[in-house]
Amino acid sequence: FGDQPPSRLTWYVEDGHPAGLLLSRSTDADLLVVGARGHGGFSGLLAGSVTEQCVRHAGCSVVVVRATA
């Protein structure tokens, strides 16, 4: 977002199980953006377990952002 993040953007820092926290927040969100940093220990998968849970169970649309090489 650079120096001007959108005015409606909300950031949270919480302690707990990542997938559960993200899914809980997704019920009141318009969009959930998650990063995909690896394969969750399974080389045949394209997303980790937290990303997979969010994509399958979020209460809003989900965007998965992958790092560029």
Coordinates of C-alpha atoms in Angstrom, one line a residue:
F1 CA 0.0 0.0 0.0
G2 CA 3.0 2.3 0.2
D3 CA 2.7 5.4 2.4
Q4 CA -1.1 5.6 2.0
P5 CA -3.0 2.5 3.1
P6 CA -6.7 2.4 2.4
S7 CA -8.8 4.2 5.1
R8 CA -10.9 1.1 5.6
L9 CA -7.9 -1.2 6.2
T10 CA -7.9 -2.7 9.7
W11 CA -4.8 -4.4 11.2
Y12 CA -5.0 -6.8 14.1
V13 CA -2.2 -8.4 16.2
E14 CA -3.4 -11.3 18.3
D15 CA -2.1 -14.4 20.0
G16 CA -3.6 -17.8 19.3
H17 CA -4.2 -20.4 16.6
P18 CA -3.7 -18.6 13.2
A19 CA -6.4 -20.3 11.2
G20 CA -9.0 -19.9 14.0
L21 CA -8.2 -16.3 14.5
L22 CA -8.3 -15.4 10.8
L23 CA -11.6 -17.3 10.3
S24 CA -13.1 -15.6 13.3
R25 CA -12.2 -12.2 11.9
S26 CA -13.4 -13.1 8.4
T27 CA -17.1 -13.2 9.5
D28 CA -17.2 -9.4 9.7
A29 CA -14.7 -8.6 6.9
D30 CA -15.2 -7.8 3.2
L31 CA -11.9 -9.4 2.2
L32 CA -9.2 -11.5 3.9
V33 CA -5.7 -11.3 2.5
V34 CA -3.3 -14.1 3.5
G35 CA 0.2 -14.8 2.4
A36 CA 1.4 -18.2 1.2
R37 CA 4.9 -18.7 2.4
G38 CA 5.4 -22.4 1.8
H39 CA 3.9 -25.8 1.3
G40 CA 3.0 -26.6 4.9
G41 CA 5.5 -29.5 4.9
F42 CA 3.9 -31.2 2.0
S43 CA 5.8 -30.6 -1.2
G44 CA 2.8 -31.6 -3.4
L45 CA 0.5 -28.9 -2.0
L46 CA 0.4 -25.3 -3.3
A47 CA -0.7 -23.7 0.0
G48 CA 0.0 -24.2 3.7
S49 CA -2.5 -25.5 6.2
V50 CA -3.6 -22.0 7.5
T51 CA -4.0 -20.7 4.0
E52 CA -6.0 -23.8 3.0
Q53 CA -8.3 -23.4 6.0
C54 CA -8.9 -19.8 5.2
V55 CA -9.7 -20.5 1.5
R56 CA -12.1 -23.2 2.4
H57 CA -13.9 -21.8 5.4
A58 CA -13.7 -18.0 5.5
G59 CA -16.8 -15.9 5.9
C60 CA -15.7 -13.5 3.1
S61 CA -13.7 -13.5 -0.1
V62 CA -10.0 -14.5 0.3
V63 CA -7.0 -13.4 -1.7
V64 CA -3.8 -15.5 -1.4
V65 CA -0.6 -13.5 -2.0
R66 CA 2.5 -15.4 -3.0
A67 CA 6.0 -14.1 -2.8
T68 CA 7.8 -13.5 -6.2
A69 CA 11.0 -15.3 -6.9

